[in-house]
């Protein structure tokens, strides 16, 4: 009898411990893969790229004419971000679910007004994940969500993978997610960066019929780098300037640069892939009114990918000259990128943290006037580039061709 | 009363009593005071905790094996004082169990079960705690060892998985804050370390009560080490400024773990482990309350009715005593004072009083002779 009593009590307990108030069925959720936030007057416009699960699971093959699309995009409006999101209850039978949200697109207008409220939403609510990648676009963010991708079924996933691949193989733009953005904006400099995404080409691709072509009329592309000061958009860096800033931020993993032939001069004759790059920056403060000097040491290694120079790569002095020219290229890229950030008086490279770490007392004196101090910084850059590999042939085909011609003569 | 608790189990019990809630509150609290120097404050407070553990351990080691703390106290300070102390400590353990349970359920509610009424969550949790307390200190000690041994590899795993996101130089400039500020930053952690006072209740259950000193000191040292590693981990990943605004930085930290596209959202794994440690901690507090009431009131019946009554009271207290969930002032200000008074000052005052009274008795005995 006692046994039965215990069993009954255990069963009753089960009823209490299921957490059934928070029970959510999968078919009650709208899984968002990407979100865009825009500002229109005093209203927030939040747009969602929502997955259609039945189509995603069966959409591994090519799109057939008139076939259903794996996503749907819609927007809601409200005086605050969260109210705008909850307004979706008026038009959607399912609850929005943000845990699988891959990217957040920020409209330019919103970025100009400041991103504080948006970041607050992410840090305050457990359903929004700080790992979401952040991008900025000129115009409305919604347009980016509507654009379909051919290779990746879910565009939100595709955008994030493009960012990851770019960071891994080209390193022109940094990979920025929400926690990194919050971290940069709360750093000593209070500046941050966000990569741009835009629709390149003509008519946006928003239907399955447009997808069934080998060439699409337009595609999503990563572009420049937006510079934020105190959470507000203040300017843009071009791709090459962004690479320069990335060198200073020590965020270059791999990239490809075009250079000359060393001795023969000229430009864009050879392509060199940088495989490893390490940047060390050391601040030096001498006198009271002296501008801060930043000693930048870049150590990089690379491999030759392509050349049309008539040079003999078997000779060490030729390699050495090529390395010197490459060092000059990197130096110019860094200087150009840094100069642009100085023009904007936006320390996006984290020099403020370095000064604080090395000169804590001086930092507290100059903290309030940091943008001015930053614009006066003198950069002393030393680049040490080593060409590690030449590929599978040591002579350029142009040189070989020339040799054959000479032998014929 | 059987004496089965070993030195290792004693250290594990100390760790289980301090770590689960400290890990949630301390990164934010200490970084609010001393930013990147938080680890120094923690180091200082760990050393303070070791001193407290030594003093309380010595006091605990003085009790006779198999004789409950409150009864042993009666032999040195007199029945009346021992009864008052027993009731006061029981009230303290009850109060701290109620506060910690409220914090725990607030976290569960904020992170996972938003719509489930807290009164239901608290009721379910109290039932689990009653079960733990009913089983007594030996099973709690055995499970504490298991959790302690699991916590080290888990911590190492979380460090390994977040290492790519760490910036070591976030620790600089080292020692930017004055020593006074750093010491003040260590007051709140010291409050948590003072919970090592649980050793007073555990020692009589130990095979060799004399080993209570070593058990307490090792418990504090291991807890301090884990806390310092966790605070450094948060600092390296988020930087001092962001951690200050994060309620649960350790949860946010494991939430960042991503390995390719196949290892994501692993925080639930870490949270599940952490929840088991909190249940055990709260179980220890409820056990402390029951044990002290039992020995002080010398009830003529077994533990069950008392457990039921205290359980119901705990459920009611934790459910209706908190008009708001946010309790920052409470956790850092009032609770720290309460922890230091009830865990350090009060037991040490009892120890001193006991010694004085014993010395008096001996002197009187000598004079009579």
Coordinates of C-alpha atoms in Angstrom, one line a residue, chain A residues 137-298:
Chain A
X137 CA 22.9 48.6 -45.3
X138 CA 22.2 51.8 -47.1
X139 CA 18.4 52.2 -47.4
X140 CA 16.0 49.7 -45.9
X141 CA 17.2 46.5 -44.3
X142 CA 14.1 44.7 -45.4
X143 CA 15.3 44.7 -49.0
X144 CA 18.3 42.6 -48.0
X145 CA 16.0 40.0 -46.3
X146 CA 13.9 39.7 -49.5
X147 CA 16.9 38.9 -51.7
X148 CA 17.2 35.2 -52.4
X149 CA 20.4 33.3 -52.7
X150 CA 21.0 30.5 -55.1
X151 CA 23.6 28.3 -53.4
X152 CA 22.3 28.6 -49.9
X153 CA 18.6 27.7 -49.4
X154 CA 18.2 30.0 -46.3
X155 CA 19.5 33.5 -47.2
X156 CA 20.2 34.3 -43.5
X157 CA 22.5 31.3 -43.2
X158 CA 24.0 32.3 -46.6
X159 CA 24.9 35.8 -45.5
X160 CA 26.5 34.6 -42.3
X161 CA 28.5 32.0 -44.2
X162 CA 29.6 34.6 -46.7
X163 CA 30.9 36.7 -43.7
X164 CA 32.7 33.8 -42.3
X165 CA 34.3 32.8 -45.6
X166 CA 35.3 36.4 -46.3
X167 CA 37.0 36.7 -42.8
X168 CA 38.8 33.4 -43.3
X169 CA 40.0 33.9 -46.8
X170 CA 40.1 37.6 -47.6
X171 CA 40.0 39.5 -44.2
X172 CA 39.0 42.8 -45.7
X173 CA 36.0 43.1 -43.4
X174 CA 35.8 42.0 -39.8
X175 CA 33.2 39.5 -38.6
X176 CA 31.1 41.5 -36.2
X177 CA 28.5 40.0 -34.0
X178 CA 26.3 41.6 -31.3
X179 CA 28.5 40.9 -28.3
X180 CA 31.6 42.1 -30.2
X181 CA 29.7 45.3 -31.2
X182 CA 28.6 45.9 -27.6
X183 CA 32.2 45.2 -26.4
X184 CA 33.7 47.7 -28.8
X185 CA 31.2 50.4 -27.9
X186 CA 31.9 49.9 -24.2
X187 CA 35.7 49.9 -24.8
X188 CA 37.8 53.0 -23.9
X189 CA 37.4 54.5 -27.4
X190 CA 33.6 53.8 -27.6
X191 CA 33.9 53.3 -31.4
X192 CA 32.9 50.3 -33.4
X193 CA 32.6 49.0 -37.0
X194 CA 30.0 47.1 -38.9
X195 CA 30.4 45.6 -42.4
X196 CA 28.1 46.8 -45.2
X197 CA 25.9 44.5 -47.2
X198 CA 24.1 45.6 -50.4
X199 CA 22.3 44.4 -53.4
X200 CA 24.7 44.5 -56.4
X201 CA 23.2 44.5 -59.9
X202 CA 19.8 45.2 -61.2
X203 CA 16.4 43.9 -60.2
X204 CA 16.3 42.2 -56.8
X205 CA 15.7 38.4 -56.9
X206 CA 12.7 37.7 -54.8
X207 CA 10.8 35.0 -56.7
X208 CA 11.5 31.3 -57.6
X209 CA 11.2 32.1 -61.3
X210 CA 14.1 34.6 -61.1
X211 CA 16.1 31.9 -59.3
X212 CA 15.9 29.4 -62.2
X213 CA 18.5 31.1 -64.2
X214 CA 22.3 30.5 -64.3
X215 CA 22.9 34.2 -63.9
X216 CA 20.8 36.2 -61.5
X217 CA 19.9 39.8 -62.1
X218 CA 21.3 40.8 -58.7
X219 CA 23.1 39.4 -55.7
X220 CA 24.0 40.2 -52.1
X221 CA 27.5 41.5 -51.7
X222 CA 29.6 42.7 -48.8
X223 CA 31.0 46.2 -49.3
X224 CA 32.5 48.9 -47.2
X225 CA 33.0 49.2 -43.5
X226 CA 30.7 51.5 -41.5
X227 CA 32.4 53.5 -38.7
X228 CA 30.4 54.1 -35.5
X229 CA 31.3 56.7 -32.9
X230 CA 29.5 56.5 -29.6
X231 CA 27.1 54.1 -31.2
X232 CA 26.2 56.4 -34.1
X233 CA 27.2 56.0 -37.8
X234 CA 29.8 58.6 -38.6
X235 CA 31.4 57.5 -41.9
X236 CA 32.6 54.7 -44.1
X237 CA 35.9 53.1 -45.0
X238 CA 36.5 51.6 -48.5
X239 CA 37.4 48.0 -48.7
X240 CA 41.2 48.6 -48.9
X241 CA 41.1 51.1 -46.1
X242 CA 39.2 48.6 -44.1
X243 CA 41.9 46.0 -44.7
X244 CA 44.4 48.6 -43.4
X245 CA 42.4 49.0 -40.2
X246 CA 42.1 45.2 -40.0
X247 CA 45.9 44.9 -40.1
X248 CA 46.0 47.3 -37.1
X249 CA 43.3 45.4 -35.3
X250 CA 45.3 42.2 -35.9
X251 CA 42.3 40.6 -37.6
X252 CA 43.9 39.7 -40.9
X253 CA 43.9 35.9 -41.2
X254 CA 44.4 35.4 -45.0
X255 CA 44.2 37.8 -47.8
X256 CA 45.5 38.4 -51.4
X257 CA 47.4 41.5 -52.5
X258 CA 48.5 42.4 -56.0
X259 CA 52.0 43.8 -56.2
X260 CA 54.8 44.5 -58.7
X261 CA 57.9 42.6 -59.7
X262 CA 60.3 43.9 -57.2
X263 CA 63.2 45.3 -59.2
X264 CA 61.3 46.0 -62.3
X265 CA 58.7 48.1 -60.6
X266 CA 55.2 48.4 -62.0
X267 CA 52.0 47.4 -60.3
X268 CA 49.6 44.5 -60.3
X269 CA 52.0 42.1 -61.9
X270 CA 51.9 39.5 -59.2
X271 CA 49.4 38.2 -56.7
X272 CA 50.6 37.1 -53.3
X273 CA 48.5 35.4 -50.7
X274 CA 49.2 36.3 -47.1
X275 CA 48.9 33.2 -45.0
X276 CA 49.8 34.4 -41.6
X277 CA 49.9 37.9 -40.2
X278 CA 50.6 39.2 -36.7
X279 CA 50.4 42.8 -35.7
X280 CA 51.9 44.2 -32.5
X281 CA 51.2 47.8 -31.5
X282 CA 53.1 49.6 -28.8
X283 CA 52.2 53.2 -27.7
X284 CA 55.0 55.6 -26.8
X285 CA 54.4 58.9 -25.1
X286 CA 57.4 61.2 -24.6
X287 CA 56.7 64.9 -23.7
X288 CA 53.6 66.5 -22.4
X289 CA 52.6 68.1 -25.7
X290 CA 54.2 65.5 -28.0
X291 CA 51.7 63.5 -30.0
X292 CA 51.4 59.8 -29.1
X293 CA 53.6 57.6 -31.3
X294 CA 52.4 54.1 -32.1
X295 CA 55.0 51.6 -33.0
X296 CA 53.4 49.0 -35.3
X297 CA 55.2 45.8 -36.1
X298 CA 53.6 43.6 -38.8

